Short mmCIF file of C-alpha atoms in Angstrom, two decimals:
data_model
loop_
_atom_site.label_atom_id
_atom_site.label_comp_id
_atom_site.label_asym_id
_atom_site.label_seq_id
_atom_site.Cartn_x
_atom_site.Cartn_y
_atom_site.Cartn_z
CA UNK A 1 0.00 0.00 0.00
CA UNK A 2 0.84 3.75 -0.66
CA UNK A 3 1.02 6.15 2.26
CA UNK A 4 -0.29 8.71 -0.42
CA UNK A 5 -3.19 6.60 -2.07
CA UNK A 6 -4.42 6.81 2.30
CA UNK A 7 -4.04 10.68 2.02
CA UNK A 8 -6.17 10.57 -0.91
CA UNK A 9 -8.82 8.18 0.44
CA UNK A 10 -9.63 10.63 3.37
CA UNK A 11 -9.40 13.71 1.01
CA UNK A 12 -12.26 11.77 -1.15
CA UNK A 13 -14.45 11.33 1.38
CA UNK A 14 -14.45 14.99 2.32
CA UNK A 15 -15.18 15.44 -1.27
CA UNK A 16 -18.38 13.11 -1.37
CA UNK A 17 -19.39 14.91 1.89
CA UNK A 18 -19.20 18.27 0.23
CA UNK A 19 -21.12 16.84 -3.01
CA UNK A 20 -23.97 15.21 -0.27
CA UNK A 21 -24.06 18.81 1.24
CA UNK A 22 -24.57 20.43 -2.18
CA UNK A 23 -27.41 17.99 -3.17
CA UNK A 24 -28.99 18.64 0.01
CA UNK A 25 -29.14 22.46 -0.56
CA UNK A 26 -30.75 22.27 -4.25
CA UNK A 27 -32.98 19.73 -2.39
CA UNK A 28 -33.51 22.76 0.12
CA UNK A 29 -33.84 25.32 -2.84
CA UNK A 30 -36.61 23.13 -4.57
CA UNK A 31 -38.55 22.35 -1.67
CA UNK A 32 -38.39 26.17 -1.01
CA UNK A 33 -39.56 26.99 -4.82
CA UNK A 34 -41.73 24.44 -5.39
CA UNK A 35 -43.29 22.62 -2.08
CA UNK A 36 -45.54 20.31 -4.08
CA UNK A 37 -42.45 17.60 -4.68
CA UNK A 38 -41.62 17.68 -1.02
CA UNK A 39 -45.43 17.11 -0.57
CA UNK A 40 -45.45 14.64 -2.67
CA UNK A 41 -42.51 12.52 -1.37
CA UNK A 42 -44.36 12.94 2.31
CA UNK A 43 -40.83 15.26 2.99
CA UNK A 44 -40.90 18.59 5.33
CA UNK A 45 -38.26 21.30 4.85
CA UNK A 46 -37.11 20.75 8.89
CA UNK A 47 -36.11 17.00 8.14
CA UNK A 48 -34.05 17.82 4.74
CA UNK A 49 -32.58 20.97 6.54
CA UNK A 50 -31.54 18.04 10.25
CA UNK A 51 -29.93 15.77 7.02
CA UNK A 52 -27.21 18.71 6.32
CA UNK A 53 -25.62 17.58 10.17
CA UNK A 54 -26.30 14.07 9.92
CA UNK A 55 -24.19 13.99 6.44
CA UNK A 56 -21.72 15.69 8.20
CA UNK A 57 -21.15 13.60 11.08
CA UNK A 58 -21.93 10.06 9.13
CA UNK A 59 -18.77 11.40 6.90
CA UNK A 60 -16.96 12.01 9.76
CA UNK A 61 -17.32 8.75 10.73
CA UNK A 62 -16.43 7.27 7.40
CA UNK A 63 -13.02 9.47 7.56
CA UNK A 64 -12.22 7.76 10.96
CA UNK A 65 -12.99 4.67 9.23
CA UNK A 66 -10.72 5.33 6.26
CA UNK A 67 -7.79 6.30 8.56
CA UNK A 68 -8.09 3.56 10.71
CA UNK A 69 -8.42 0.97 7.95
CA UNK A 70 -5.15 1.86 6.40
CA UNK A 71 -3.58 1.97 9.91
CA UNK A 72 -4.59 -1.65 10.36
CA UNK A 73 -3.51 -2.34 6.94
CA UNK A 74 -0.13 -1.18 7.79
CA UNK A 75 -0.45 -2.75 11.26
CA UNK A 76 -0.98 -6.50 9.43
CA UNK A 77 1.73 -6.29 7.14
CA UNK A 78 4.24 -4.89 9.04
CA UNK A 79 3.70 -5.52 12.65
CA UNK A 80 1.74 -9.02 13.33
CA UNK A 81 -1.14 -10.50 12.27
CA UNK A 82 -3.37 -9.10 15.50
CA UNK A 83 -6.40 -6.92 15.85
CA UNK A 84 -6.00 -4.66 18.58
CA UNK A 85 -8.62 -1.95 20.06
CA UNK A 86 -8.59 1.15 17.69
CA UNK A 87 -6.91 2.82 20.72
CA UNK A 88 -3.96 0.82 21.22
CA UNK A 89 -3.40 0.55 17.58
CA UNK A 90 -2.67 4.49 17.50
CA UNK A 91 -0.80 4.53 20.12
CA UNK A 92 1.65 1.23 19.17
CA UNK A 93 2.10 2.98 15.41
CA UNK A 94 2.51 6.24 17.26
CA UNK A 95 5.74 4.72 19.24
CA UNK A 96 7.27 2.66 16.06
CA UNK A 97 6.87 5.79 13.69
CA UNK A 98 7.49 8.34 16.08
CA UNK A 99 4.46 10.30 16.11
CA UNK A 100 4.79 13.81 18.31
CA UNK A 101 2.53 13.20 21.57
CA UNK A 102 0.78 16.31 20.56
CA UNK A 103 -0.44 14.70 17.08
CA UNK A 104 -1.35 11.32 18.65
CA UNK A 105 -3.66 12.94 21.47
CA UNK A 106 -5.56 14.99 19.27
CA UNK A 107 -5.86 11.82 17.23
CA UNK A 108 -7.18 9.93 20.18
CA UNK A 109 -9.54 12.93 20.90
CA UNK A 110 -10.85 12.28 16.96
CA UNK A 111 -11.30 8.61 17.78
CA UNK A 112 -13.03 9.41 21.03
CA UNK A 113 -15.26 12.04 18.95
CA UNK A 114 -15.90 9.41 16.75
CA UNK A 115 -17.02 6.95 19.17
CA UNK A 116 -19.20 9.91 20.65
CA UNK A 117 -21.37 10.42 17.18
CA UNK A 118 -21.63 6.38 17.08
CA UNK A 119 -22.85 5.59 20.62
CA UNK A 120 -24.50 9.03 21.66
CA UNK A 121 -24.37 8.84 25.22
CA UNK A 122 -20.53 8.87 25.30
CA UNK A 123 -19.32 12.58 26.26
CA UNK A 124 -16.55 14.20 24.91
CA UNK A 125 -14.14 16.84 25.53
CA UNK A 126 -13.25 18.07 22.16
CA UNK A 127 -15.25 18.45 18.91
CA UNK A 128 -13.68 18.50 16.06
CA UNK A 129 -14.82 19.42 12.42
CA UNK A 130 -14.32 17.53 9.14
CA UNK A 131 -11.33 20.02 8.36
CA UNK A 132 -9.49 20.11 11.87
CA UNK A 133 -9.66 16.29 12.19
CA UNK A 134 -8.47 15.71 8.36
CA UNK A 135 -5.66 17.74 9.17
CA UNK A 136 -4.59 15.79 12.69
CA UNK A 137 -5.35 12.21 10.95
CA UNK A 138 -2.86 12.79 7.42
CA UNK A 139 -0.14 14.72 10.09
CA UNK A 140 -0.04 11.45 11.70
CA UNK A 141 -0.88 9.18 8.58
CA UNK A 142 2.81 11.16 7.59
CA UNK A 143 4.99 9.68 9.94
CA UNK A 144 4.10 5.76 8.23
CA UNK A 145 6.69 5.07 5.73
CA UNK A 146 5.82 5.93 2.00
CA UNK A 147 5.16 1.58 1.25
CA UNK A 148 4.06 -0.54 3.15
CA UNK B 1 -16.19 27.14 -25.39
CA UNK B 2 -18.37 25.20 -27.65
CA UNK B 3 -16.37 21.98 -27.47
CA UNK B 4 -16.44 22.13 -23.75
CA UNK B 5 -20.16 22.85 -24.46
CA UNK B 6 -19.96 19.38 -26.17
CA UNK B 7 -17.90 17.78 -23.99
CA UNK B 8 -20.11 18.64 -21.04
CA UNK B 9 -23.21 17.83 -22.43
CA UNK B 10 -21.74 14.65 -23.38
CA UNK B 11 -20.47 13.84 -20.32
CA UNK B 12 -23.57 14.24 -18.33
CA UNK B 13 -25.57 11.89 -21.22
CA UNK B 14 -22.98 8.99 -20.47
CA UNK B 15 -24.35 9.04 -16.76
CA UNK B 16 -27.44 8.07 -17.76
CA UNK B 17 -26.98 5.75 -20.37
CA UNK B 18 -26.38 2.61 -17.56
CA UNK B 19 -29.10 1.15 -16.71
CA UNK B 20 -30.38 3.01 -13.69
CA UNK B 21 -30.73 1.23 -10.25
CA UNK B 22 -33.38 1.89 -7.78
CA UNK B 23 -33.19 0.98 -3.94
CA UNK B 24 -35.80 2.29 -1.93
CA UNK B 25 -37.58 0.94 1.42
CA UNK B 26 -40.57 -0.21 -0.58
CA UNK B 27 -39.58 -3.42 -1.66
CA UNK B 28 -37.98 -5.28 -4.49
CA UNK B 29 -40.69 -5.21 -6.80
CA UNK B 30 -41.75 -1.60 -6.55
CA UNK B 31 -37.67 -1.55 -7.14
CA UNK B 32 -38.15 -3.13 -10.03
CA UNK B 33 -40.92 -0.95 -11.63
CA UNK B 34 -39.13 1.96 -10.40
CA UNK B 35 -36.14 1.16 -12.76
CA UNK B 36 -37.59 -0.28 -15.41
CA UNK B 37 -39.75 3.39 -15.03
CA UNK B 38 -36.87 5.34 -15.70
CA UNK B 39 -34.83 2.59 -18.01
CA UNK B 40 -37.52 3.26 -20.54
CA UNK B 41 -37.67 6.86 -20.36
CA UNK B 42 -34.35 7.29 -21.90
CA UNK B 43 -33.38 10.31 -20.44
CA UNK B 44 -30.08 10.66 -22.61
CA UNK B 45 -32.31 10.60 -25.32
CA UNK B 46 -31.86 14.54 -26.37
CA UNK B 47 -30.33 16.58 -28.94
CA UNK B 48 -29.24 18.18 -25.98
CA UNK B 49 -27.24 15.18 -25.12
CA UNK B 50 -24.62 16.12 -28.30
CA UNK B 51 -25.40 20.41 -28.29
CA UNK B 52 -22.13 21.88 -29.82
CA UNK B 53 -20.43 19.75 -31.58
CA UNK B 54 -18.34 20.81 -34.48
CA UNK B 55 -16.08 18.78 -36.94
CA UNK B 56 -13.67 20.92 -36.70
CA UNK B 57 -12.95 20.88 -32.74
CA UNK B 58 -11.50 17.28 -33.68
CA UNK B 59 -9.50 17.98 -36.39
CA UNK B 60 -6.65 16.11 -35.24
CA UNK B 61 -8.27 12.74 -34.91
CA UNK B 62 -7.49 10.43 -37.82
CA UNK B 63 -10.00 11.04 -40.79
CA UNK B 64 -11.74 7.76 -40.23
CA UNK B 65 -12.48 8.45 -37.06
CA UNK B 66 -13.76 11.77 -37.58
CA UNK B 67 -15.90 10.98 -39.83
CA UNK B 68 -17.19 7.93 -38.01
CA UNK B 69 -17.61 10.23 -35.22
CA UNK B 70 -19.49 13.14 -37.64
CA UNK B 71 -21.44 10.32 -38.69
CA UNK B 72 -22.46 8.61 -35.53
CA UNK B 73 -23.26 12.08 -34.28
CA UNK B 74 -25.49 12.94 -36.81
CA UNK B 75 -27.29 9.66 -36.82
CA UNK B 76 -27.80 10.19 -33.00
CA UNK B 77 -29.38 13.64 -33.90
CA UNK B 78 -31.81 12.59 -36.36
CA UNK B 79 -33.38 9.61 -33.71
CA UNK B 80 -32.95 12.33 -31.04
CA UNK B 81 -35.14 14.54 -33.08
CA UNK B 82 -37.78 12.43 -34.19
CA UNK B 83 -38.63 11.31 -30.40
CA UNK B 84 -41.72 13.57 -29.39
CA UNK B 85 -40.79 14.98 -26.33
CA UNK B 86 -44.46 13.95 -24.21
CA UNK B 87 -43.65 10.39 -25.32
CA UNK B 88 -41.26 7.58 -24.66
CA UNK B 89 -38.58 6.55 -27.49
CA UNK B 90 -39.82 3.20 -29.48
CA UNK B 91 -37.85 0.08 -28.46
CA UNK B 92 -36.09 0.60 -31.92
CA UNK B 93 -35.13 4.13 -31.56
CA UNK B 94 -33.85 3.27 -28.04
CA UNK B 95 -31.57 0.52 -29.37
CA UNK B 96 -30.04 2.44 -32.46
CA UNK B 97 -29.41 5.77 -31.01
CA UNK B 98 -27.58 4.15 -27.97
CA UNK B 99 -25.31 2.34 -30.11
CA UNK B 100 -24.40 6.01 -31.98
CA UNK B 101 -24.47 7.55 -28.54
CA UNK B 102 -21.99 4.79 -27.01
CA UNK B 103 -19.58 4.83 -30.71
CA UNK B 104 -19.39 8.68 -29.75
CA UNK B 105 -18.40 8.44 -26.38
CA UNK B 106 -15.96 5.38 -27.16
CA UNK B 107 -14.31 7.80 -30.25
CA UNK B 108 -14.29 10.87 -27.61
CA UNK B 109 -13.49 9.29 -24.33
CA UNK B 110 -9.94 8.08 -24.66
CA UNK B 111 -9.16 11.12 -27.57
CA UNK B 112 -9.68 13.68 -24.35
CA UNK B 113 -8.31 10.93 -22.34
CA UNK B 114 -4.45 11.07 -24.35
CA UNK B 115 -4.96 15.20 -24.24
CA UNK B 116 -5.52 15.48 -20.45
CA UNK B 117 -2.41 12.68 -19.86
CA UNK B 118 -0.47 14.34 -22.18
CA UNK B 119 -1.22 17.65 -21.18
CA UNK B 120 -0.43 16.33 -17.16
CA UNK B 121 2.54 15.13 -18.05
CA UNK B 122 4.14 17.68 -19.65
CA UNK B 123 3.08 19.68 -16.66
CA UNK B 124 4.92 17.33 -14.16
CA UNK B 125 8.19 17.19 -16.86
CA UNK B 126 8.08 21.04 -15.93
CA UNK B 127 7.81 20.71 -11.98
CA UNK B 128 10.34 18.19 -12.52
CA UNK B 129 12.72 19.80 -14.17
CA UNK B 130 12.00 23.27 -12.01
CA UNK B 131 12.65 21.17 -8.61
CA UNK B 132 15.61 19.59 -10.07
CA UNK B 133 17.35 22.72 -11.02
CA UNK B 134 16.90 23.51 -7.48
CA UNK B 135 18.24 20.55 -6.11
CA UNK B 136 15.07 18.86 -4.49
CA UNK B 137 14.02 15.43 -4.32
CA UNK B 138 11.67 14.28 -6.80
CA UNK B 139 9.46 11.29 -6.83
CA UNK B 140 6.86 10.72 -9.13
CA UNK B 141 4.52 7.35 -9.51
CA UNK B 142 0.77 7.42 -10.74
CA UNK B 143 -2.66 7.69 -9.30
CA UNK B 144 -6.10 5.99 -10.06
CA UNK B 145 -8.83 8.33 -10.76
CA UNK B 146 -12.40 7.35 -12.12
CA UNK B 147 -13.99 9.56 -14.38
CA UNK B 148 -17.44 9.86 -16.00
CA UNK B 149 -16.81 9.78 -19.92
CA UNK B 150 -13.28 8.95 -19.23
CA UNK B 151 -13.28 5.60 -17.20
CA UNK B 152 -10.46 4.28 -14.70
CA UNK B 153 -7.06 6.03 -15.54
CA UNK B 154 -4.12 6.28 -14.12
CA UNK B 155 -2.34 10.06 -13.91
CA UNK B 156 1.28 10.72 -12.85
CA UNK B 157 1.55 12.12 -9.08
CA UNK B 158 4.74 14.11 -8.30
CA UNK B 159 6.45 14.36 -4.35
CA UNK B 160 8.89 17.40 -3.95
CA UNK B 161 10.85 17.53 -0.79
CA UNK B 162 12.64 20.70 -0.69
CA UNK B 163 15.19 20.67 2.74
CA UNK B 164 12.28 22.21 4.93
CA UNK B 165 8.91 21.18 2.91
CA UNK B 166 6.91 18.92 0.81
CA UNK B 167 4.40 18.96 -1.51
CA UNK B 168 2.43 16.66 -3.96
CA UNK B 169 1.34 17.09 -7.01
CA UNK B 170 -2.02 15.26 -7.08
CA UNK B 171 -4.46 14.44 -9.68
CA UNK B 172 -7.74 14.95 -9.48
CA UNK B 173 -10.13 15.55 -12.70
CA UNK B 174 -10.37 16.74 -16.24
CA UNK B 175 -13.55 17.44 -15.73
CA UNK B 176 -13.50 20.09 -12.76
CA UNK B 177 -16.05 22.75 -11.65
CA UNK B 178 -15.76 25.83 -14.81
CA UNK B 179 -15.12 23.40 -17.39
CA UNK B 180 -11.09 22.90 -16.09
CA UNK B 181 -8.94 19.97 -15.49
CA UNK B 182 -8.12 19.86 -12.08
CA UNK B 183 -4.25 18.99 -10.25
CA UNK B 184 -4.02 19.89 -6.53
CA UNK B 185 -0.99 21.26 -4.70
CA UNK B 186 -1.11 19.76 -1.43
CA UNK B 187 1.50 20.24 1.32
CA UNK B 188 2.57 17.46 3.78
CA UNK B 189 2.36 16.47 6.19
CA UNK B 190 -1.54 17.54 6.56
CA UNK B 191 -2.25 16.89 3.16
CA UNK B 192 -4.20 20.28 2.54
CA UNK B 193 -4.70 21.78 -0.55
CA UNK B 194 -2.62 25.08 -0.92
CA UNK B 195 -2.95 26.01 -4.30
CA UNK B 196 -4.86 24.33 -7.62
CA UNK B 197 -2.84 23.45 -10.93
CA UNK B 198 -5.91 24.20 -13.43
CA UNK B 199 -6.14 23.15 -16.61
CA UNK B 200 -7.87 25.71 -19.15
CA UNK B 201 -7.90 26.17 -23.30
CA UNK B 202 -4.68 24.51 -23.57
CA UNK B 203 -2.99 26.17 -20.67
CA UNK B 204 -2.02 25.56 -16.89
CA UNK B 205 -2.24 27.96 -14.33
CA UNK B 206 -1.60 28.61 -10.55
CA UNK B 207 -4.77 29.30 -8.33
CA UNK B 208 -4.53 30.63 -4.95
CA UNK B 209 -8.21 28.99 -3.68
CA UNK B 210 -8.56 30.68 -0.64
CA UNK B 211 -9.49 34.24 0.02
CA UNK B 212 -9.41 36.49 -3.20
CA UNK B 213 -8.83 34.29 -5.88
CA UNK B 214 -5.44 34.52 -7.16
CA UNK B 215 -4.58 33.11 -10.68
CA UNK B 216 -0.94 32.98 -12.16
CA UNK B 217 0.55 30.98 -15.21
CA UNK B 218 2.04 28.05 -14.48
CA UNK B 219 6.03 27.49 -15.47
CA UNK B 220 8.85 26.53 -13.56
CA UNK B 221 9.79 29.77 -12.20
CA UNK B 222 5.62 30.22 -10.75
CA UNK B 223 5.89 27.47 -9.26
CA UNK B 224 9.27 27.53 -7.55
CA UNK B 225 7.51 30.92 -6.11
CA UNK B 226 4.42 29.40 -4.68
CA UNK B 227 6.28 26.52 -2.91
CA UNK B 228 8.64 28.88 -1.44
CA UNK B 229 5.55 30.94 -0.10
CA UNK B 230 4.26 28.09 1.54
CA UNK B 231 4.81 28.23 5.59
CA UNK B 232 7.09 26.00 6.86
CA UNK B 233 5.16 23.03 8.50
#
């Protein structure tokens, strides 16, 4: 695998999220314009207007899931064959490719964000948006070696 | 403008020519009918689908093609026409002007597919050479990109490491919003993009895509400039 082609995964997804978004606002525009298709789809301006944070934090989550998969990729084939929890697998990669402690605790803050919009109850102490947390995850994704 | 015009319109009629899919939470059948629906209604079955075209923005294809491509185009116009537009397209109108449709996009398709390679890669020869001169580490390999009209391709992707930075040149569409191909500058290690390589009427240029758009032409020298603007990480 190619440390770049994982750069590029996470920049696509913020790319589908920003095409979702743009849907959902000429969705918004026609609904405004013309009610009588949201009418007749049994839609409401409220609920398409709730989707524009949903998309955002169900791409958030696929972001953390893009990171993390190439981390485990990386993980298998150079490391062991094992599974560990997403948290010890950041920190393990973090201590083989020298990751600054600064980089790998916001990082755990993302995953602990991430775990927040999965299982709702779970507070957190930072929130991050699409753009802070794409920045942390490809500083970190930077210290893995250009192959793997 | 008009090829783009042609381009574009082209473009948008080979996303409808598959056969669409419908999933819905109303069952298989109602799936079913739903598709079949809009299968029959042939959406891509326009003039609009080949506005603009013009021999002459293909002069440089080899005659036969050309005129295979003039040819197919025209056929595709005069089934286009005929096709009321408050009715559906007969089964045999369907079948013939898809096969013109699909010769046209198979004749265009890879013919914009060598430009926008060839164009790319005399763009990366130049940030080659320009990094070179200065002494910087080059590495270049290649990228997949999927692309309506254009298919799976693979375009050439440039690392610079100058001794306190590094960017990528990265690939990312000939078809871009305003009718330009599309190369990002990122910068490492975050991966942002600082600047966009764009692609326009034969010619690359440097845009700044933040605050007040800023647009210079591309050459080695340009280039050298905007990476040495860039903050250290």
């Amino acid at each position: 695998m190619r440390r770049l082609d994982c750069h590029d995964r996470i920049k696509r997804v913020k790319g589908r999220l920003e095409a979702a978004l743009q849907t959902v606002q000429a969705l918004r525009d026609l609904g405004a314009q013309q009610p009588q298709y949201l009418y007749r789809y049994h839609l409401d301006l409220a609920v398409i207007r709730a989707l524009d944070t949903e998309l955002r934090d169900v791409y958030f989550v696929r972001m953390f899931a893009c990171f993390e998969s190439s981390l485990r990729h990386y993980w298998q084939a150079e490391v062991r064959d094992t599974r560990p929890p997403t948290e010890v697998l950041l920190s393990s990669i973090a201590v083989r490719c020298g990751v600054p402690q600064g980089i790998l605790d916001a990082v755990q803050e993302i995953r602990d964000f991430r775990n927040h919009l999965i299982h709702e109850e779970h507070q957190v102490t930072r929130r991050f948006t699409m753009d802070d947390a794409m920045r942390q995850l490809n500083t970190y994704l930077a210290r893995l070696p250009l192959k793997w | 403008m008009a090829r783009e015009q042609f381009i574009d319109n082209l473009r948008f009629a080979s996303r409808m020519l598959p056969p669409p899919q419908v999933r819905s939470d109303l069952g298989h059948s109602a799936d079913e009918y739903l598709s079949s629906t809009l299968r029959t209604a042939d959406l891509w079955l326009t003039p609009k689908s080949l506005e603009g075209f013009d021999r002459a923005d293909f002069a440089d294809l080899p005659k036969k093609e050309l005129d295979e491509l003039a040819g197919s185009v025209k056929a595709f116009l005069e089934i286009a026409q005929q096709v009321p537009a408050n009715k559906p397209a007969t089964k045999t109108q369907s079948k013939q002007a898809r096969k013109h449709l699909e010769r046209v996009i198979s004749i265009v398709g890879p013919h914009l597919l060598r430009e926008w390679i060839g164009a790319q890669q005399e763009m990366v020869k130049q940030a080659t050479a320009a990094a070179k001169a200065r002494g910087w580490y080059v590495e270049r390999d290649e990228k997949e990109v999927l692309e309506s009209l254009l298919g799976t391709y693979k375009a050439p992707r440039l690392r610079i490491r100058t001794p306190n930075k590094e960017v990528v040149i990265d690939p990312i569409a000939r078809f871009g919003s305003g009718s330009q191909g599309v190369v990002d500058l990122v910068v490492m290690p975050t991966y942002e993009t600082v600047y966009l390589v764009a692609f326009k009427d034969g010619h690359w240029n440097i845009v700044s895509p933040r605050g007040k758009p800023r647009t210079r032409p591309f050459n080695q020298s340009t280039l050298l400039t905007s990476i040495a603007r860039l903050p250290r990480p």
